[in-house]
Coordinates of C-alpha atoms and ligand atoms in Angstrom, one line a residue:
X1 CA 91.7 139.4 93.9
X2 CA 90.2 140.6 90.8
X3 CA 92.0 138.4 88.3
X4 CA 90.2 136.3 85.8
X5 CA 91.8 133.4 83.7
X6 CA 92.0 134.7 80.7
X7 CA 94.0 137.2 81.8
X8 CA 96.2 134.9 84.1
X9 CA 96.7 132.6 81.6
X10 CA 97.6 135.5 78.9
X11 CA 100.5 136.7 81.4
X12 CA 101.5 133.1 81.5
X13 CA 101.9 132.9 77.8
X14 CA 103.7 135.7 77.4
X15 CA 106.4 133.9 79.4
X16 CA 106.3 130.9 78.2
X17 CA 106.4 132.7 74.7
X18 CA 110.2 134.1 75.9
X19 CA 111.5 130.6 77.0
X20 CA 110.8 128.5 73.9
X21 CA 110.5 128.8 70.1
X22 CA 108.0 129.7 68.2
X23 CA 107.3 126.4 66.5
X24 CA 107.1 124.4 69.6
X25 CA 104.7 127.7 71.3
X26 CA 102.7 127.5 68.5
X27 CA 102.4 123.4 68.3
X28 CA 101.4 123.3 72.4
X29 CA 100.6 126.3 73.8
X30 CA 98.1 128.3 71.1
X31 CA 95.7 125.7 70.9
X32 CA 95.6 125.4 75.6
X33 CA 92.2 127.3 76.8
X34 CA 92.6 128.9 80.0
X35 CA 89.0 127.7 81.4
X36 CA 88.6 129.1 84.9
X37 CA 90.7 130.1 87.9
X38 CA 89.3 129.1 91.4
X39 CA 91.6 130.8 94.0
X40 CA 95.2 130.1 93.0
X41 CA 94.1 127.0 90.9
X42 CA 94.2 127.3 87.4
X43 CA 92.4 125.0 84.7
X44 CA 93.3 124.7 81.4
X45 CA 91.9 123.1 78.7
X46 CA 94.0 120.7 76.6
X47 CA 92.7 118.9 73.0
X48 CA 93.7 115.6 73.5
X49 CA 95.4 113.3 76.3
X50 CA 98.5 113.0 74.4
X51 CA 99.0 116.5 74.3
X52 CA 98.7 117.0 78.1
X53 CA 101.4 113.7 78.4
X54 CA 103.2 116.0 76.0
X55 CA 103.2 119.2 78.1
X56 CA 103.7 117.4 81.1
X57 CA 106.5 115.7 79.6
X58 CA 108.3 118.7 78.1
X59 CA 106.9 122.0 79.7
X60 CA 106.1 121.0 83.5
X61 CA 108.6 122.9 85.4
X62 CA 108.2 126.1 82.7
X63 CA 104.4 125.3 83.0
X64 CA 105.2 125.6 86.6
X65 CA 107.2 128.4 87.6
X66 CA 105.2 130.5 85.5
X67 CA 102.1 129.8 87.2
X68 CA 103.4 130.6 90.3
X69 CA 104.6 133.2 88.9
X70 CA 101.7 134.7 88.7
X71 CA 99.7 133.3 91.2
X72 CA 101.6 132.7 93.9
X73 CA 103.9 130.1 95.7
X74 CA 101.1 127.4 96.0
X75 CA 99.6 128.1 92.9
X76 CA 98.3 124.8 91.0
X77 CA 97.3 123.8 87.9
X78 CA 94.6 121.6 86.1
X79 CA 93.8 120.4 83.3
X80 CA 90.5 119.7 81.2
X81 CA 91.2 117.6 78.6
X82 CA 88.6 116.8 75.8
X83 CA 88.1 113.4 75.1
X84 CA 88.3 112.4 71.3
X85 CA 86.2 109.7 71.1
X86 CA 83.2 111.1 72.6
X87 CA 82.8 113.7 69.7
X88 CA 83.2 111.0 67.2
X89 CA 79.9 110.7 65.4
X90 CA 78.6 114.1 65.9
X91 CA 77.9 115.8 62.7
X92 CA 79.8 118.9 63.5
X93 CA 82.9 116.8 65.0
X94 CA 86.4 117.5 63.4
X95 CA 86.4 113.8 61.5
X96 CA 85.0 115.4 58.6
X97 CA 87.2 115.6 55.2
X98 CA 86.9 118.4 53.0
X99 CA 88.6 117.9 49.7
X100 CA 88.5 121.2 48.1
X101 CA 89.3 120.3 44.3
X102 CA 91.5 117.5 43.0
X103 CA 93.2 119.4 40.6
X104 CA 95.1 121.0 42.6
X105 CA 97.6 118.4 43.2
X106 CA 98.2 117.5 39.8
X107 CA 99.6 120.5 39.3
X108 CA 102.0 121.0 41.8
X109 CA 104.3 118.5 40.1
X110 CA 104.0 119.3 36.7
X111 CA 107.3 120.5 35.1
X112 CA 107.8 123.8 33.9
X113 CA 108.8 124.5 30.4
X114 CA 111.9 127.1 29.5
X115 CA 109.7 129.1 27.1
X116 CA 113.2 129.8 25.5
X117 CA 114.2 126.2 25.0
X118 CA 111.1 124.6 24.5
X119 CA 110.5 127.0 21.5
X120 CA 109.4 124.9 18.5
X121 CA 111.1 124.6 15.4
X122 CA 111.7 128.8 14.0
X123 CA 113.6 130.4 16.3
X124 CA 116.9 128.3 15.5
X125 CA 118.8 128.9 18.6
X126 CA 117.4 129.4 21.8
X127 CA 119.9 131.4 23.8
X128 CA 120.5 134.1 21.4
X129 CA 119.1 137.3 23.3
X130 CA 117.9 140.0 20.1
X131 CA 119.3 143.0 21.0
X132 CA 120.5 144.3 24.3
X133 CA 117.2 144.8 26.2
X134 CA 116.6 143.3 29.5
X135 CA 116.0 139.7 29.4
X136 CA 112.2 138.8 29.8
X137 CA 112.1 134.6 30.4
X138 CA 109.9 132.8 32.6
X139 CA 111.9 132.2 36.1
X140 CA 110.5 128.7 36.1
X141 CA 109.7 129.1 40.0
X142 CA 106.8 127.0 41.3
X143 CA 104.4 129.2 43.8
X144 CA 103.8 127.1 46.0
X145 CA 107.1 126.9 47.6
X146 CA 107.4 130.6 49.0
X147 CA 108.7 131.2 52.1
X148 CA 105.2 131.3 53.5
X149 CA 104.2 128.0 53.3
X150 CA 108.1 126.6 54.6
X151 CA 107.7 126.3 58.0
X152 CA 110.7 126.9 60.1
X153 CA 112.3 124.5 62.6
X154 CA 115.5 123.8 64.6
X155 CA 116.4 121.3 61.3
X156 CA 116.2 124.2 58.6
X157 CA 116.7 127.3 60.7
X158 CA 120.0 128.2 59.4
X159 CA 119.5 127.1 55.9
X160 CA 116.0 129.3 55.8
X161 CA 117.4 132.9 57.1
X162 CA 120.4 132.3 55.0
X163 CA 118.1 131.9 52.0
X164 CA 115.8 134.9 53.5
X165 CA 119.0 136.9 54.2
X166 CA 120.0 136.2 50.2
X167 CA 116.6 137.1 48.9
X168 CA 116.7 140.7 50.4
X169 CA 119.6 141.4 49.2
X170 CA 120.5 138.9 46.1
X171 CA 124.4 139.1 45.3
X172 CA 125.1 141.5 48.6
X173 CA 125.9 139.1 51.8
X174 CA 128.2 136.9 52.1
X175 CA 126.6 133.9 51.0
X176 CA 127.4 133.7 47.5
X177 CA 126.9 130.8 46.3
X178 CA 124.6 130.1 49.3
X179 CA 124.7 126.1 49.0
X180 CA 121.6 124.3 50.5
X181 CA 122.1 120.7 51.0
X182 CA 120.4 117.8 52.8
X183 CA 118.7 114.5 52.3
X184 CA 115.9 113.3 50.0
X185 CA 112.6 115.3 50.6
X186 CA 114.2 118.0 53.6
X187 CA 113.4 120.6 51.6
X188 CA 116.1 121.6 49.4
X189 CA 114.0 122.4 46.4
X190 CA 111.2 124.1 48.4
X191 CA 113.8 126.6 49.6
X192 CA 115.3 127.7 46.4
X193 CA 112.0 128.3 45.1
X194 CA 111.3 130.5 48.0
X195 CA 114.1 132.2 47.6
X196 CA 114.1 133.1 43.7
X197 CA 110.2 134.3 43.9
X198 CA 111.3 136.2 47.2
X199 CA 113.1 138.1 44.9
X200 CA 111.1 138.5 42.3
X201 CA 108.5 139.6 44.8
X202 CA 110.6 142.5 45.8
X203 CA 112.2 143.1 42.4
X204 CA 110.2 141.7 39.5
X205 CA 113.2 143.1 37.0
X206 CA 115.9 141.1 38.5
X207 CA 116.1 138.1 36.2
X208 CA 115.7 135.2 38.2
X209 CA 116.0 131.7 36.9
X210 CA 115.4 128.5 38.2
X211 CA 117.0 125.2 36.8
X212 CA 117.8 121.2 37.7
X213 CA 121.4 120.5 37.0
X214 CA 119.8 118.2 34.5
X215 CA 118.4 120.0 32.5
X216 CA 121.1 122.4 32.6
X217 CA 123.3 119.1 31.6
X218 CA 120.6 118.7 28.5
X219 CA 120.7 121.8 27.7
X220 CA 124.5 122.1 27.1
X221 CA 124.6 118.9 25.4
X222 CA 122.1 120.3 23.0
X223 CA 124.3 123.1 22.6
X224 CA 127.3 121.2 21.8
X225 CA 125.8 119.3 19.2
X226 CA 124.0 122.4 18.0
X227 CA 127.3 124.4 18.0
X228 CA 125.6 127.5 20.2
X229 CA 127.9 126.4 23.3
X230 CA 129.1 130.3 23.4
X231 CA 124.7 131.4 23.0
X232 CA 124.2 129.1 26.0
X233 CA 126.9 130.5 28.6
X234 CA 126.1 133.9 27.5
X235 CA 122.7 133.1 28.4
X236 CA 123.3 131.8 31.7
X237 CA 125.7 134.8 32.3
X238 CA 122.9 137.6 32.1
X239 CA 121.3 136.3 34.8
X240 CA 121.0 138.4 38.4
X241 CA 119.8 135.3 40.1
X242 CA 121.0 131.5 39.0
X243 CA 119.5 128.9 40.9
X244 CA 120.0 125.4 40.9
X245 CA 119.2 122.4 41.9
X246 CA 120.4 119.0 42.5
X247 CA 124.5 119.5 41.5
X248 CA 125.0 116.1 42.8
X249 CA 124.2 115.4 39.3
X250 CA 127.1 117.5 37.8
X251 CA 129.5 114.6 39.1
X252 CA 131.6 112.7 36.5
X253 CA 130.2 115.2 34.1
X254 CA 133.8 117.2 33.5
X255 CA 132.4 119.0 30.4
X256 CA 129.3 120.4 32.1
X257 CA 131.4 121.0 35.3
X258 CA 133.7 122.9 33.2
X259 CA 131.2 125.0 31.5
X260 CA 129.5 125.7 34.7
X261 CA 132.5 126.6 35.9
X262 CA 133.0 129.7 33.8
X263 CA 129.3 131.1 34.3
X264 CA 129.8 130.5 37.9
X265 CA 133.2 133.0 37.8
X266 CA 131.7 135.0 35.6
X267 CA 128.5 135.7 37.9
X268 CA 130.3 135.7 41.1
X269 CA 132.8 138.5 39.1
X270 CA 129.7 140.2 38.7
X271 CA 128.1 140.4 42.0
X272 CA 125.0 138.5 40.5
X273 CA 123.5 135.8 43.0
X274 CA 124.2 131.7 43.0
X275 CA 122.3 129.6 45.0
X276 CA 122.7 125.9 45.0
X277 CA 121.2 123.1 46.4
X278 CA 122.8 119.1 46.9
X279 CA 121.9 116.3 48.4
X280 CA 125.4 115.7 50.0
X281 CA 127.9 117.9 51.9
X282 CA 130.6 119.8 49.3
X283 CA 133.7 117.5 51.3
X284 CA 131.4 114.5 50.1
X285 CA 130.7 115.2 46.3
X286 CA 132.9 112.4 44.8
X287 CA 133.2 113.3 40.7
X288 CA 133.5 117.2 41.2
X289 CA 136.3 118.6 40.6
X290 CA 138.3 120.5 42.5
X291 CA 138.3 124.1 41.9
X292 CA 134.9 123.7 41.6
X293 CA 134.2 122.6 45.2
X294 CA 136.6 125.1 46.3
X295 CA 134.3 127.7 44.6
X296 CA 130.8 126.2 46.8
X297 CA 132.7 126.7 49.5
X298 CA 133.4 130.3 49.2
X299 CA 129.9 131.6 50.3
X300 CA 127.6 129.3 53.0
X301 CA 126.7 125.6 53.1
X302 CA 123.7 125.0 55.2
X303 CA 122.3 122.0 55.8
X304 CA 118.7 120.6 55.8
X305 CA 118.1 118.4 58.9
X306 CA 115.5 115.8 59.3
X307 CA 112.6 117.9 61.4
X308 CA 111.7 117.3 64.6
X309 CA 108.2 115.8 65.6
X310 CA 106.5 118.6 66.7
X311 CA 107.9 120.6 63.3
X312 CA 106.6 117.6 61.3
X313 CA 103.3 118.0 63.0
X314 CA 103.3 121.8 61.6
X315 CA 104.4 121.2 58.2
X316 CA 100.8 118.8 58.0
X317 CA 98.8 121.0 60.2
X318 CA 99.8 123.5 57.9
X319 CA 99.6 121.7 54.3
X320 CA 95.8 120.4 55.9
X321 CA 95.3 124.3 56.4
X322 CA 96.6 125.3 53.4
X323 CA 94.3 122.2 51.2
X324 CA 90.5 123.1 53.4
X325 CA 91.7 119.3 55.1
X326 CA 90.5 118.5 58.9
X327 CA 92.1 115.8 60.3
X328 CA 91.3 114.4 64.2
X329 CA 94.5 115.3 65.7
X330 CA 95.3 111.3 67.0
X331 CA 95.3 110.5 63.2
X332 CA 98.3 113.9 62.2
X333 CA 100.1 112.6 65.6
X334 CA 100.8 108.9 64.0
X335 CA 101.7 109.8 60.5
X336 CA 104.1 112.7 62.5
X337 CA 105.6 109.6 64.7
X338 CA 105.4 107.1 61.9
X339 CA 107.3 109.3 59.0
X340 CA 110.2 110.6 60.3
X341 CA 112.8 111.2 57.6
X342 CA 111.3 112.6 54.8
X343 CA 108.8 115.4 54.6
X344 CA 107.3 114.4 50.8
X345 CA 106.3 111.2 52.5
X346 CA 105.1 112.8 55.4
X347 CA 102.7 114.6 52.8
X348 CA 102.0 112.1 50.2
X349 CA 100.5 110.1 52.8
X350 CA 98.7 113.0 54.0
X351 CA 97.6 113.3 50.8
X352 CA 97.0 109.7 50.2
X353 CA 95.1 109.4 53.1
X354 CA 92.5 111.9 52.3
X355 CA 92.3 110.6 49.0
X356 CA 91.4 107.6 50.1
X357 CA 88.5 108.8 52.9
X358 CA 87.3 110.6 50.1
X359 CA 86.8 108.0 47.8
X360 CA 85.3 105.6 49.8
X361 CA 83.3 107.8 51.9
X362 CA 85.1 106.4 54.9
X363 CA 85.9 109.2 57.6
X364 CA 89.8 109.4 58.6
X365 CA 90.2 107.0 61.7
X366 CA 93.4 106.1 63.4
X367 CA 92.9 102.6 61.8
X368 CA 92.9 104.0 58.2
X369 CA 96.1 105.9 59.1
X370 CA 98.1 102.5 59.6
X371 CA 96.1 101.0 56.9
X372 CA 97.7 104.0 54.3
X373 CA 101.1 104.5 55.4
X374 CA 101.6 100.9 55.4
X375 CA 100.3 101.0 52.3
X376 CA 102.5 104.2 51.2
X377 CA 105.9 103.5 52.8
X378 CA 105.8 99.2 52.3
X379 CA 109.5 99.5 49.9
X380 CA 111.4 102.3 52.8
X381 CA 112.3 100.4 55.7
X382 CA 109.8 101.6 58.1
X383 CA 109.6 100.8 61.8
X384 CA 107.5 102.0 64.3
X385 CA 109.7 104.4 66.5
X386 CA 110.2 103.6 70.6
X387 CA 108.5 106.6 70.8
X388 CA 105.7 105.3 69.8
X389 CA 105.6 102.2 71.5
X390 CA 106.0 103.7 74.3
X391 CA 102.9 106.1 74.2
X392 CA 101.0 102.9 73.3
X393 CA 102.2 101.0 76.1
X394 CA 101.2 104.0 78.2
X395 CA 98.1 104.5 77.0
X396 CA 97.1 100.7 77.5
X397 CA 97.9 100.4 81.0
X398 CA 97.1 104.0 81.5
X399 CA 100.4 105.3 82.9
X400 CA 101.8 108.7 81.9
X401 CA 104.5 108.5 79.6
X402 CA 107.4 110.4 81.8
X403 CA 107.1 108.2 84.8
X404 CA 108.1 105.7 82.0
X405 CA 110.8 107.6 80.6
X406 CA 111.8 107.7 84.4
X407 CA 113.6 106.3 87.1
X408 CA 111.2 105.4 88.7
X409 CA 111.1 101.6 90.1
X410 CA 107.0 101.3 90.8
X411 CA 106.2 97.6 90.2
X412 CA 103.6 98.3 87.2
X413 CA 106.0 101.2 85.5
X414 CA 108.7 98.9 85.8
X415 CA 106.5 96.3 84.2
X416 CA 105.4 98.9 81.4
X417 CA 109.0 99.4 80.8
X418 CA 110.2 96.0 80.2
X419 CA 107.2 95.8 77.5
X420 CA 108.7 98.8 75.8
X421 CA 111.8 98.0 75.7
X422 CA 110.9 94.1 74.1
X423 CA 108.4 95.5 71.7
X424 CA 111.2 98.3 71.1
X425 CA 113.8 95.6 70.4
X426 CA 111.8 93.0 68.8
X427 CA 110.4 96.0 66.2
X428 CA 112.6 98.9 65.5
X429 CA 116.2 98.7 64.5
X430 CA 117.7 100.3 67.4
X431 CA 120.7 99.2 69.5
X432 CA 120.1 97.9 73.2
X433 CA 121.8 101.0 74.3
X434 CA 119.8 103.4 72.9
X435 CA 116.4 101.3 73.7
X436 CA 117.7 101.7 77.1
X437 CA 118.5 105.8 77.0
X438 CA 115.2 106.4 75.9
X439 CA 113.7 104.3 78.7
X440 CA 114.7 105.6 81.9
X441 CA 118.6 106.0 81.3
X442 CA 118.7 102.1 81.2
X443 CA 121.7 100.3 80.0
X444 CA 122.1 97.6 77.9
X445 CA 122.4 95.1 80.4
X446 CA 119.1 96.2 81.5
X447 CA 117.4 96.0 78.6
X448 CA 118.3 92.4 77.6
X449 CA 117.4 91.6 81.4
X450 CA 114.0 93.0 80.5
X451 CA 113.4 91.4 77.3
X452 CA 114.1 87.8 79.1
X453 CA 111.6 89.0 81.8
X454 CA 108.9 89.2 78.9
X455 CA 109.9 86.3 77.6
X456 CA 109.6 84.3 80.5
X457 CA 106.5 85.7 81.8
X458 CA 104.6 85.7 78.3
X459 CA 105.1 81.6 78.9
X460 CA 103.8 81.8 82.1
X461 CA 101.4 84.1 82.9
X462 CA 99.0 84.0 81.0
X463 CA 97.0 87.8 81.8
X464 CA 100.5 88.7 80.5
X465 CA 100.5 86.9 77.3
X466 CA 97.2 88.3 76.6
X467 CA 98.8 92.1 77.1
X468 CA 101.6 91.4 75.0
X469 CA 98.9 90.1 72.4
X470 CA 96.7 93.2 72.4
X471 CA 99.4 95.6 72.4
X472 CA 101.5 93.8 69.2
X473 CA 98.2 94.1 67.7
X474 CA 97.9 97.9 68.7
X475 CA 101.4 98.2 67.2
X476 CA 101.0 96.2 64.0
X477 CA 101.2 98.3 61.2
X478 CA 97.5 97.2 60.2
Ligands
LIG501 P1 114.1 118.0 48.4 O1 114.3 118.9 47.3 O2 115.0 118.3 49.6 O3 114.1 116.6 48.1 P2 111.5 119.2 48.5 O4 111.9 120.7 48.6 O5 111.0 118.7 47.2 O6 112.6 118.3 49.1 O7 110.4 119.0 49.7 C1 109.5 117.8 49.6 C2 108.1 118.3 50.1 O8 108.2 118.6 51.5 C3 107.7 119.5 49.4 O9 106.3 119.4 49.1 C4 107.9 120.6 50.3 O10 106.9 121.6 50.2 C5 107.7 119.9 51.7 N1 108.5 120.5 52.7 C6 109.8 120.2 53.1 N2 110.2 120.9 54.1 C7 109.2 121.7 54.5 C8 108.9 122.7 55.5 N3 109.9 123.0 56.4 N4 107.7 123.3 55.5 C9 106.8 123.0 54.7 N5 106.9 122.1 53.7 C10 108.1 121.4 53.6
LIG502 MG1 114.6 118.5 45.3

């Protein structure tokens, strides 16, 4: 046998690669070290505990099949795992943060002027094009948000090819308007940026222009009062590319609606490109009128789902990347399990997080992390997930997490699961019956059964009432 473990495992990845997607390849498999191969035993080398819980949980059998795959029927395989805490303290550990400038953020946010309506005082009306040449105005499109730095993920696969698919070929698929909606911080506005400077990328004389519907709204009413309303359609009719965002806010507004309306038509006529982004679902926009919602509806809605842990733990991996930030990886785990819904949170306590490390000299430590978010999300109902109680529970009585998640009816899992399941009902807002689902397939029944059995035994045993003590104070939110 002249097989070494690098090239094993390289064969094994290339499988694995085939079976999965990218993100969740990329999340736990690129970071595994293949670390020797001793007959048909193969060790790899995993960066944390949780991780290895994690491929265990999720990969075993495709972890499995491949290794045998390669190596035989009775092929094994082991894992090294590092241990964070032992590298804590050494000056070339990962704990370090590296704040590159502070600037940076503030101007991320900043709004961007329309140099054609923010124009002082001589040019008397704004949307009155001299002469016939092509239009020159600033696209308004923010940098940051290209396609490069949105990372893709079962929640926004649809909505980001259709928004790729529109930016090669602006006005020439089928999704015209392409409609991007979803809830608050999902993504919505990072997309239509990455779609108007994809364009401009490719074709820096298609006029691209990105606008919120209010300032649109502003806009009109300033033409109405200014009598220019026929300058300010006309303007919005030369574009190639019209983007924008939020039309939620076009409801009850009939004039704007109506005015839209005609540069929509007229656009659409033309071939030129629409892309719009909501916060609802066209059948739920109450205060839109009619034709007008039949119009979003003749391209493609694509919604903007609320992204799954491991994409959450990509988006931060890459903003750290992306900022010069190191993080230990315990630390981007918790704020990925705490922060669930919104993606600016998830990154404004990122951000807030460093900010505060680097202030106060203080390296990033789990404890921080709870400090911060509950700091940063204190006025959104925030709970800490089962999830999450569960991989502390584990991790306190040492167990791995899937025997949990199992049937399995061991005294001390079983014991492990009845604390989950109180902790899980005593602290999240989740029914009995989904407590239940996401320990062991358990029904309700089970799960109120369990929550007496705490009870009972926290008044009587007193070993017990010290677990349940150190483990609420594991999962206090400081
Ligand atoms: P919305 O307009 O839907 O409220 P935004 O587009 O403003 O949300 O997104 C909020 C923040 O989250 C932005 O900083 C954005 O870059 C980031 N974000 C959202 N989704 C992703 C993603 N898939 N990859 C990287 N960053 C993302
Ligand atoms: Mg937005």
């Amino acid at each position: 046998m002249n097989q070494d473990h690098a090239s094993v495992w390289a064969q094994c990845l290339t499988v694995i690669k085939d079976n999965i997607n990218d993100q969740a390849f990329k999340t736990w498999f690129a970071p595994i070290k293949p670390v020797k191969l001793d007959g048909n035993v193969l060790t790899i080398q995993v960066p944390s505990q949780f991780f290895y819980e994690w491929l265990e949980e999720h990969y075993v059998s495709l972890l499995r099949k491949t290794v045998r795959k390669e190596l035989g029927a009775d092929a094994r395989l082991e894992y090294s795992i590092i241990m964070e805490h032992a590298r804590q303290g050494v000056s070339s550990s990962p704990y370090t943060v590296n704040v590159p400038t502070t600037e940076v953020r503030a101007t991320r946010n900043a709004e961007v002027s329309m140099p054609i309506v923010g124009e002082p005082a001589p040019i008397k009306n704004p949307f009155v094009i001299p002469g016939l040449r092509k239009l020159n105005i600033d696209s308004n499109l923010n940098p940051n948000y290209a396609f490069d730095s949105f990372i893709e993920g079962e929640c926004n696969r649809l909505a980001r090819s259709a928004g790729f698919a529109v930016a090669n070929k602006p006005g020439g698929t089928a999704f015209n308007p392409l409609l991007i909606y979803g809830g608050v911080g999902l993504g919505k506005t990072h997309l239509a940026h990455a779609i108007g400077l994809e364009i401009k990328n490719q074709q820096p004389d298609k006029t691209v222009l990105y606008v919120s519907s209010e300032r649109f709204t502003h806009q009109f009413i300033d033409a109405v009062r200014n009598n220019t309303v026929n300058d300010f359609s006309h303007f919005y009719q030369m574009m190639d590319v019209l983007i924008i965002d939020d039309v939620q806010f076009f409801s009850g507004k009939e004039k704007t609606q109506d005015v839209f309306f005609h540069i929509f038509n007229h656009l659409h006529q033309t071939g030129k490109q629409i892309v719009l982004t909501s916060d609802k679902a066209p059948v739920e926009m109450q205060g839109m009128e009619q034709r007008l919602l039949s119009r979003f509806k003749w391209g493609l809605s694509a919604d903007l789902q609320v992204p799954s842990l491991e994409t959450r733990m990509a988006i931060l991996e890459k903003k750290m990347y992306a900022d010069g930030i190191e993080l230990p990886r315990e630390v981007i785990e918790y704020l990925a399990y705490s922060i669930t819904t919104n993606v600016r949170e998830l990154e404004g306590a990122l951000i807030s997080l460093v900010a505060q490390a680097s202030l106060n000299r203080k390296a990033i430590t789990l404890d921080l992390a709870k400090h911060m978010i509950d700091k940063f999300v204190k006025n959104t109902a925030r709970e800490v997930s089962i999830d999450y109680i569960q991989k502390v529970v584990c991790d306190y009585f040492d167990l791995p997490i899937e025997l949990l998640k199992s049937k399995t009816r061991k005294r001390e899992i079983v014991q492990a699961r009845q604390i989950s399941m109180y902790f899980a009902k005593k602290m999240t807002k989740s029914s009995l019956a989904n407590i239940g689902l996401h320990c062991g397939g358990k029904d309700h029944a089970t799960v109120l059964h369990a929550c007496r059995t705490v009870n009972n035994l926290s008044e009587t045993d007193k070993h017990f009432r010290k677990y349940l003590e150190d483990l609420e104070k594991k999962l206090a939110i400081h």
